[in-house]
Every structure is written in structure tokens, then in C-alpha cells.
Amino acid sequence: MPFRHPIERRHLLSLIAASTACAGAWLAGCSETSAPERAGADGSSDEGARTASFRNTDLGCDLGAAQPIELDAARNFTLDRLEDGEVLICTAGDERFLVVDAPWSAPDGLAEDIALIRRPLTSVYLVSTGMICLLDEIDALDSVSVCSVTADDSPNERLAEKIRAGEIAYGGKYRSPDFELIAEAGCTLAIENTKINHAPDAKRKLQDLDVAVLTEQSSSEPEVLGRLEWIKLMGVLFDREDAAQAAYGDIAERVRGIASLEPTGKTVAFFYINEDGAAVTRRSTDYFSQMIDMAGGTFVAFDPDDEEDGSSSVQSVIDLETFYATAKDADVIIYNTTVDTAVTDIDDILDKNPLLADMAAARSGEVYACDENMYQAMNATDEILEDIRSALEESRPANGYLWKLA
């Protein structure tokens, strides 16, 4: 799969005003955070930032007026620029950070809940794998000194190269980081995902080491482009705001261009078979379900009637007979090989249950698998949509996120 360098996205085509009208959570496995109602959805003003329930510009001292930095689709963070250039970050997890340029001394009275992040960042502990592609897109990986993945497990080739070269050290997972290594590396910022909320002791110990802990919540963004827009927050952190704005505008332009194409009329079943023989699919509000619809398909959904049924917020587990009855006429199958990695061809799927062989897509051979890095590649949202569109048009996906099974 090609890994794009940020220079390829340096030209800001334009920021299209209308926000993509999609709703739903992104990745499974991350805790949910309720998002406030967003006003100003036409992009003409940042009313969403102004009305976000977690936005708190009371700094406890006078640093001048806070002016919202315009956001397009993200709901789980806000950015406010102060008079002298400092940027206040508020997140839906009630975290607040003040990004300043060194040397900068906190004035008397600065609110105790505000953590300082001093630029330039030269030593970051990167735990959130979802942010890797965004840092790569804005050419900020040089600021990472410790990470939570090994070279073999990295979803990004440039990060893997840096780990192999000894430029970035493996520092353990979110639950059990190598605190001694992190301290020796002089890390001043840890970028976590919401899993850190399940390890409060680890978070507290990082903070005791004077490491600011920022919990990114892109997985809970209700719009496809909302997750991508976390690149703007990364741009603030790493002093790459222009690059982040340009990258977002470029990718969003491409995404909306694909979403504006005529629907294909094709239906798509996206699933895998678990160890119990049940079909595991996504709910209609999930980001991948949205992307199928944006690419011109119609997602075959199995949304539960009772949201308290104990299932995942983005997944539905369906007995195979029920799944078959609803999805048997789907024009295209995308089998989730990011989970069921043992599947390499159509026969591997059909061997799981005879019913699957009678699905229309299986009979016509329109069966695809998806790349294991697809969930991490927010900066390739446009390319993923292109691959889905190609599958719907029965042409070969060119970007490597989907491929046809023989």
C-alpha cells in the first residue's frame, strides 16, 4: 500500500462549506462520549465550538479574549486562540490544555485543571494509533520519541522505520507504560485514546512525571469527517496549523466529491463470522456503514430495537439464519478480514456455513476483503471511499484498502 507524504497534499483546494450529513461512532473498542448539539453546521461560523457544553474559556486569569478556531465537522474538541497566540484546547472528556510557546510562565491564578503544553514538542509518548497517520500527514513524527507499538505492529511504515532505526522507542501499552523510559526520554506529552480511562493509575503516574495526558476522542465523532478533523488539533500541538488545515481541506474536498456521485443502487453486506458461527456486522451509524453509503452503496444494517441489549455500540451480533434472511440478496460482500484474518479466499468464507454460498454476492463473485490498517488511516478516507466505489462499480480497487477474493 502506498504511504503518502504530506507534501502530496500541500495544495489546499478549498473548504466546502456544507458539512457531510452523516452520524455515527467510529471505531469499536473505545468508550462512548456524548457529543453536544452542534450549531452552525453550514460551516459559516463556529457556533458548534461556542455552544459545546464542555467548552470552558474561564482561565482563572486574564489572558485576553478567546476567539474560536473554526471547525467543520468535529464535535469532541474545541480550539480557542487567545490574544497573544496561546491556544486553549477543550475536549468532550472535560480535559483542558493551554498550548504555549516556550519560554512561557503561567500567570498567577491560572485554573488548576488546565495542563500546559509547551512548544516546540520534542519528546512525545504516542499511544493512540489513530493519531499516527495524522502526525505523519503533517510531518510531525520527528517529535515522537516513545510509542505504544512495535515496528512489526505499526500501522504506518514511516513510524516503523523510525522504530527500527532507534529514533523512537517502544514504551509499552496504555495500561503498563515504561515510566522509567518515558521519564528518561523527557516526554512532556502523552497522546492517548479513551482506553486510558480504564487505567486511571497509569494516567495519574504519567501526570506525576509532569507529562500532560491528552485523550483523543476521534472514535466518538458522529461524522466521518469529524474524526479526520482531529488533524487540526494535532496541527496546533505540533505547530503545523497551516499543514493541518491544508490536509483537511484537500481530503475533505475529495471525500465530498465522491459522496456527491450518483448512488449505484448496490447493496452491501459487511460482516465476519465469529467463533460461535454468528455474523458480526456494524450498525448503520458506524463510520464504515456511513462510508458505504457515501460511496454510493446501501449498507445492509441490523440495528437492534433495544439499545440496552448489551451489544457493542457499533457492532451487532446476528444469528446466521437471521443474517442470511436479510442479507442474502446483497450485491456486494465485504468480509471483515481485519478481525477474521484467516480468510484468504471465498472458499474460506463459504466453509463457515452452507447458507453463505447461496448469497447473491457469493454466487456472482462480488466478494471483497478489507485491509487491516483501514481503521487507522483517517488521512486516507478519500482513498478508502474510492476503493468502495470501485467495488460497487465492479472495477478493481486501486488503493489497497479493499481487494477482491478469488
PDB file of N, CA and C in Angstrom, residues 2-11 130-142 156 158-159 228 230-232 234-235 238 240-252 254 376-383 401:
ATOM      1  N   PRO A   2       0.555   2.240  -0.786  1.00  0.00           N
ATOM      2  CA  PRO A   2       1.378   3.440  -0.800  1.00  0.00           C
ATOM      3  C   PRO A   2       1.184   4.237   0.479  1.00  0.00           C
ATOM      4  N   PHE A   3       2.277   4.831   0.988  1.00  0.00           N
ATOM      5  CA  PHE A   3       2.202   5.723   2.129  1.00  0.00           C
ATOM      6  C   PHE A   3       2.477   7.124   1.626  1.00  0.00           C
ATOM      7  N   ARG A   4       1.503   7.993   1.752  1.00  0.00           N
ATOM      8  CA  ARG A   4       1.623   9.319   1.166  1.00  0.00           C
ATOM      9  C   ARG A   4       2.348  10.264   2.100  1.00  0.00           C
ATOM     10  N   HIS A   5       3.198  11.093   1.536  1.00  0.00           N
ATOM     11  CA  HIS A   5       3.888  12.121   2.299  1.00  0.00           C
ATOM     12  C   HIS A   5       3.026  13.374   2.295  1.00  0.00           C
ATOM     13  N   PRO A   6       3.081  14.173   3.387  1.00  0.00           N
ATOM     14  CA  PRO A   6       2.247  15.368   3.445  1.00  0.00           C
ATOM     15  C   PRO A   6       2.432  16.301   2.264  1.00  0.00           C
ATOM     16  N   ILE A   7       3.608  16.313   1.650  1.00  0.00           N
ATOM     17  CA  ILE A   7       3.838  17.248   0.551  1.00  0.00           C
ATOM     18  C   ILE A   7       2.876  17.005  -0.599  1.00  0.00           C
ATOM     19  N   GLU A   8       2.367  15.745  -0.692  1.00  0.00           N
ATOM     20  CA  GLU A   8       1.434  15.446  -1.759  1.00  0.00           C
ATOM     21  C   GLU A   8       0.096  16.132  -1.547  1.00  0.00           C
ATOM     22  N   ARG A   9      -0.167  16.596  -0.329  1.00  0.00           N
ATOM     23  CA  ARG A   9      -1.442  17.238  -0.016  1.00  0.00           C
ATOM     24  C   ARG A   9      -1.248  18.704   0.339  1.00  0.00           C
ATOM     25  N   ARG A  10      -0.201  19.335  -0.179  1.00  0.00           N
ATOM     26  CA  ARG A  10       0.121  20.686   0.232  1.00  0.00           C
ATOM     27  C   ARG A  10      -0.805  21.725  -0.353  1.00  0.00           C
ATOM     28  N   HIS A  11      -1.503  21.379  -1.428  1.00  0.00           N
ATOM     29  CA  HIS A  11      -2.361  22.367  -2.068  1.00  0.00           C
ATOM     30  C   HIS A  11      -3.768  22.330  -1.464  1.00  0.00           C
ATOM     31  N   GLY A 130      -4.492   5.763  16.277  1.00  0.00           N
ATOM     32  CA  GLY A 130      -5.289   6.504  15.316  1.00  0.00           C
ATOM     33  C   GLY A 130      -4.669   7.832  14.924  1.00  0.00           C
ATOM     34  N   MET A 131      -3.841   8.411  15.802  1.00  0.00           N
ATOM     35  CA  MET A 131      -3.222   9.702  15.519  1.00  0.00           C
ATOM     36  C   MET A 131      -1.934   9.572  14.715  1.00  0.00           C
ATOM     37  N   ILE A 132      -1.416   8.349  14.557  1.00  0.00           N
ATOM     38  CA  ILE A 132      -0.136   8.171  13.858  1.00  0.00           C
ATOM     39  C   ILE A 132      -0.223   8.722  12.440  1.00  0.00           C
ATOM     40  N   CYS A 133      -1.280   8.355  11.723  1.00  0.00           N
ATOM     41  CA  CYS A 133      -1.393   8.791  10.330  1.00  0.00           C
ATOM     42  C   CYS A 133      -1.531  10.298  10.238  1.00  0.00           C
ATOM     43  N   LEU A 134      -2.167  10.927  11.237  1.00  0.00           N
ATOM     44  CA  LEU A 134      -2.350  12.371  11.196  1.00  0.00           C
ATOM     45  C   LEU A 134      -1.030  13.094  11.452  1.00  0.00           C
ATOM     46  N   LEU A 135      -0.222  12.566  12.373  1.00  0.00           N
ATOM     47  CA  LEU A 135       1.089  13.162  12.607  1.00  0.00           C
ATOM     48  C   LEU A 135       1.975  12.987  11.380  1.00  0.00           C
ATOM     49  N   ASP A 136       1.870  11.841  10.730  1.00  0.00           N
ATOM     50  CA  ASP A 136       2.638  11.620   9.509  1.00  0.00           C
ATOM     51  C   ASP A 136       2.197  12.605   8.428  1.00  0.00           C
ATOM     52  N   GLU A 137       0.897  12.828   8.324  1.00  0.00           N
ATOM     53  CA  GLU A 137       0.361  13.715   7.290  1.00  0.00           C
ATOM     54  C   GLU A 137       0.892  15.140   7.432  1.00  0.00           C
ATOM     55  N   ILE A 138       1.124  15.581   8.672  1.00  0.00           N
ATOM     56  CA  ILE A 138       1.626  16.945   8.889  1.00  0.00           C
ATOM     57  C   ILE A 138       3.117  16.948   9.198  1.00  0.00           C
ATOM     58  N   ASP A 139       3.785  15.824   8.950  1.00  0.00           N
ATOM     59  CA  ASP A 139       5.242  15.715   9.099  1.00  0.00           C
ATOM     60  C   ASP A 139       5.686  16.014  10.525  1.00  0.00           C
ATOM     61  N   ALA A 140       5.019  15.404  11.499  1.00  0.00           N
ATOM     62  CA  ALA A 140       5.318  15.661  12.909  1.00  0.00           C
ATOM     63  C   ALA A 140       5.849  14.445  13.652  1.00  0.00           C
ATOM     64  N   LEU A 141       6.116  13.338  12.967  1.00  0.00           N
ATOM     65  CA  LEU A 141       6.576  12.134  13.651  1.00  0.00           C
ATOM     66  C   LEU A 141       7.948  12.309  14.281  1.00  0.00           C
ATOM     67  N   ASP A 142       8.722  13.288  13.819  1.00  0.00           N
ATOM     68  CA  ASP A 142      10.039  13.519  14.411  1.00  0.00           C
ATOM     69  C   ASP A 142       9.943  13.947  15.870  1.00  0.00           C
ATOM     70  N   ASN A 156       1.822   2.212  10.291  1.00  0.00           N
ATOM     71  CA  ASN A 156       2.397   3.265   9.452  1.00  0.00           C
ATOM     72  C   ASN A 156       3.863   2.927   9.183  1.00  0.00           C
ATOM     73  N   ARG A 158       6.386   4.743   7.992  1.00  0.00           N
ATOM     74  CA  ARG A 158       7.397   5.710   8.433  1.00  0.00           C
ATOM     75  C   ARG A 158       7.677   5.581   9.924  1.00  0.00           C
ATOM     76  N   LEU A 159       6.605   5.357  10.695  1.00  0.00           N
ATOM     77  CA  LEU A 159       6.811   5.135  12.128  1.00  0.00           C
ATOM     78  C   LEU A 159       7.624   3.866  12.343  1.00  0.00           C
ATOM     79  N   LEU A 228     -11.437  12.805  11.033  1.00  0.00           N
ATOM     80  CA  LEU A 228     -10.303  13.359  10.301  1.00  0.00           C
ATOM     81  C   LEU A 228      -9.911  14.732  10.837  1.00  0.00           C
ATOM     82  N   TRP A 230      -9.518  15.855  13.637  1.00  0.00           N
ATOM     83  CA  TRP A 230      -8.567  15.879  14.745  1.00  0.00           C
ATOM     84  C   TRP A 230      -7.169  16.253  14.263  1.00  0.00           C
ATOM     85  N   ILE A 231      -6.946  16.219  12.960  1.00  0.00           N
ATOM     86  CA  ILE A 231      -5.670  16.668  12.423  1.00  0.00           C
ATOM     87  C   ILE A 231      -5.433  18.146  12.754  1.00  0.00           C
ATOM     88  N   LYS A 232      -6.502  18.921  12.898  1.00  0.00           N
ATOM     89  CA  LYS A 232      -6.351  20.331  13.242  1.00  0.00           C
ATOM     90  C   LYS A 232      -5.852  20.495  14.671  1.00  0.00           C
ATOM     91  N   MET A 234      -3.992  18.252  16.195  1.00  0.00           N
ATOM     92  CA  MET A 234      -2.588  17.855  16.109  1.00  0.00           C
ATOM     93  C   MET A 234      -1.745  18.979  15.516  1.00  0.00           C
ATOM     94  N   GLY A 235      -2.309  19.704  14.567  1.00  0.00           N
ATOM     95  CA  GLY A 235      -1.597  20.829  13.985  1.00  0.00           C
ATOM     96  C   GLY A 235      -1.270  21.900  15.002  1.00  0.00           C
ATOM     97  N   PHE A 238       1.641  20.563  17.394  1.00  0.00           N
ATOM     98  CA  PHE A 238       2.969  20.429  16.806  1.00  0.00           C
ATOM     99  C   PHE A 238       3.353  21.628  15.940  1.00  0.00           C
ATOM    100  N   ARG A 240       1.869  22.986  13.398  1.00  0.00           N
ATOM    101  CA  ARG A 240       1.716  22.670  11.979  1.00  0.00           C
ATOM    102  C   ARG A 240       0.296  23.035  11.522  1.00  0.00           C
ATOM    103  N   GLU A 241      -0.200  24.163  11.992  1.00  0.00           N
ATOM    104  CA  GLU A 241      -1.596  24.502  11.731  1.00  0.00           C
ATOM    105  C   GLU A 241      -1.882  24.657  10.243  1.00  0.00           C
ATOM    106  N   ASP A 242      -0.992  25.310   9.522  1.00  0.00           N
ATOM    107  CA  ASP A 242      -1.236  25.511   8.097  1.00  0.00           C
ATOM    108  C   ASP A 242      -1.273  24.171   7.360  1.00  0.00           C
ATOM    109  N   ALA A 243      -0.341  23.293   7.692  1.00  0.00           N
ATOM    110  CA  ALA A 243      -0.310  21.975   7.044  1.00  0.00           C
ATOM    111  C   ALA A 243      -1.562  21.185   7.378  1.00  0.00           C
ATOM    112  N   ALA A 244      -2.028  21.280   8.629  1.00  0.00           N
ATOM    113  CA  ALA A 244      -3.227  20.547   9.040  1.00  0.00           C
ATOM    114  C   ALA A 244      -4.465  21.074   8.330  1.00  0.00           C
ATOM    115  N   GLN A 245      -4.594  22.401   8.258  1.00  0.00           N
ATOM    116  CA  GLN A 245      -5.734  22.987   7.565  1.00  0.00           C
ATOM    117  C   GLN A 245      -5.743  22.576   6.096  1.00  0.00           C
ATOM    118  N   ALA A 246      -4.571  22.609   5.467  1.00  0.00           N
ATOM    119  CA  ALA A 246      -4.486  22.258   4.054  1.00  0.00           C
ATOM    120  C   ALA A 246      -4.815  20.792   3.819  1.00  0.00           C
ATOM    121  N   ALA A 247      -4.282  19.919   4.673  1.00  0.00           N
ATOM    122  CA  ALA A 247      -4.533  18.492   4.515  1.00  0.00           C
ATOM    123  C   ALA A 247      -6.015  18.183   4.698  1.00  0.00           C
ATOM    124  N   TYR A 248      -6.616  18.766   5.739  1.00  0.00           N
ATOM    125  CA  TYR A 248      -8.044  18.526   5.962  1.00  0.00           C
ATOM    126  C   TYR A 248      -8.865  19.010   4.778  1.00  0.00           C
ATOM    127  N   GLY A 249      -8.571  20.220   4.307  1.00  0.00           N
ATOM    128  CA  GLY A 249      -9.337  20.756   3.197  1.00  0.00           C
ATOM    129  C   GLY A 249      -9.225  19.910   1.951  1.00  0.00           C
ATOM    130  N   ASP A 250      -8.032  19.435   1.664  1.00  0.00           N
ATOM    131  CA  ASP A 250      -7.795  18.601   0.482  1.00  0.00           C
ATOM    132  C   ASP A 250      -8.560  17.286   0.570  1.00  0.00           C
ATOM    133  N   ILE A 251      -8.380  16.588   1.692  1.00  0.00           N
ATOM    134  CA  ILE A 251      -9.031  15.280   1.846  1.00  0.00           C
ATOM    135  C   ILE A 251     -10.547  15.430   1.896  1.00  0.00           C
ATOM    136  N   ALA A 252     -11.033  16.434   2.642  1.00  0.00           N
ATOM    137  CA  ALA A 252     -12.479  16.656   2.730  1.00  0.00           C
ATOM    138  C   ALA A 252     -13.071  16.960   1.368  1.00  0.00           C
ATOM    139  N   ARG A 254     -12.031  15.856  -1.511  1.00  0.00           N
ATOM    140  CA  ARG A 254     -12.112  14.590  -2.252  1.00  0.00           C
ATOM    141  C   ARG A 254     -13.241  13.710  -1.728  1.00  0.00           C
ATOM    142  N   GLN A 376      -7.169   2.656  10.828  1.00  0.00           N
ATOM    143  CA  GLN A 376      -6.242   3.654  11.333  1.00  0.00           C
ATOM    144  C   GLN A 376      -5.991   4.784  10.338  1.00  0.00           C
ATOM    145  N   ALA A 377      -6.359   4.590   9.085  1.00  0.00           N
ATOM    146  CA  ALA A 377      -5.943   5.521   8.029  1.00  0.00           C
ATOM    147  C   ALA A 377      -6.962   6.627   7.823  1.00  0.00           C
ATOM    148  N   MET A 378      -7.118   7.493   8.799  1.00  0.00           N
ATOM    149  CA  MET A 378      -8.058   8.607   8.650  1.00  0.00           C
ATOM    150  C   MET A 378      -7.663   9.527   7.515  1.00  0.00           C
ATOM    151  N   ASN A 379      -6.362   9.675   7.300  1.00  0.00           N
ATOM    152  CA  ASN A 379      -5.911  10.562   6.232  1.00  0.00           C
ATOM    153  C   ASN A 379      -6.076   9.938   4.853  1.00  0.00           C
ATOM    154  N   ALA A 380      -6.583   8.716   4.806  1.00  0.00           N
ATOM    155  CA  ALA A 380      -6.871   8.063   3.527  1.00  0.00           C
ATOM    156  C   ALA A 380      -8.365   7.819   3.364  1.00  0.00           C
ATOM    157  N   THR A 381      -9.185   8.596   4.062  1.00  0.00           N
ATOM    158  CA  THR A 381     -10.627   8.430   3.958  1.00  0.00           C
ATOM    159  C   THR A 381     -11.092   8.510   2.512  1.00  0.00           C
ATOM    160  N   ASP A 382     -10.510   9.428   1.753  1.00  0.00           N
ATOM    161  CA  ASP A 382     -10.887   9.561   0.353  1.00  0.00           C
ATOM    162  C   ASP A 382     -10.516   8.317  -0.451  1.00  0.00           C
ATOM    163  N   GLU A 383      -9.339   7.756  -0.191  1.00  0.00           N
ATOM    164  CA  GLU A 383      -8.897   6.577  -0.924  1.00  0.00           C
ATOM    165  C   GLU A 383      -9.723   5.342  -0.560  1.00  0.00           C
ATOM    166  N   TYR A 401      -6.992  -0.827   0.030  1.00  0.00           N
ATOM    167  CA  TYR A 401      -7.779  -0.978   1.266  1.00  0.00           C
ATOM    168  C   TYR A 401      -8.830  -2.074   1.114  1.00  0.00           C
TER     169      TYR A 401
END
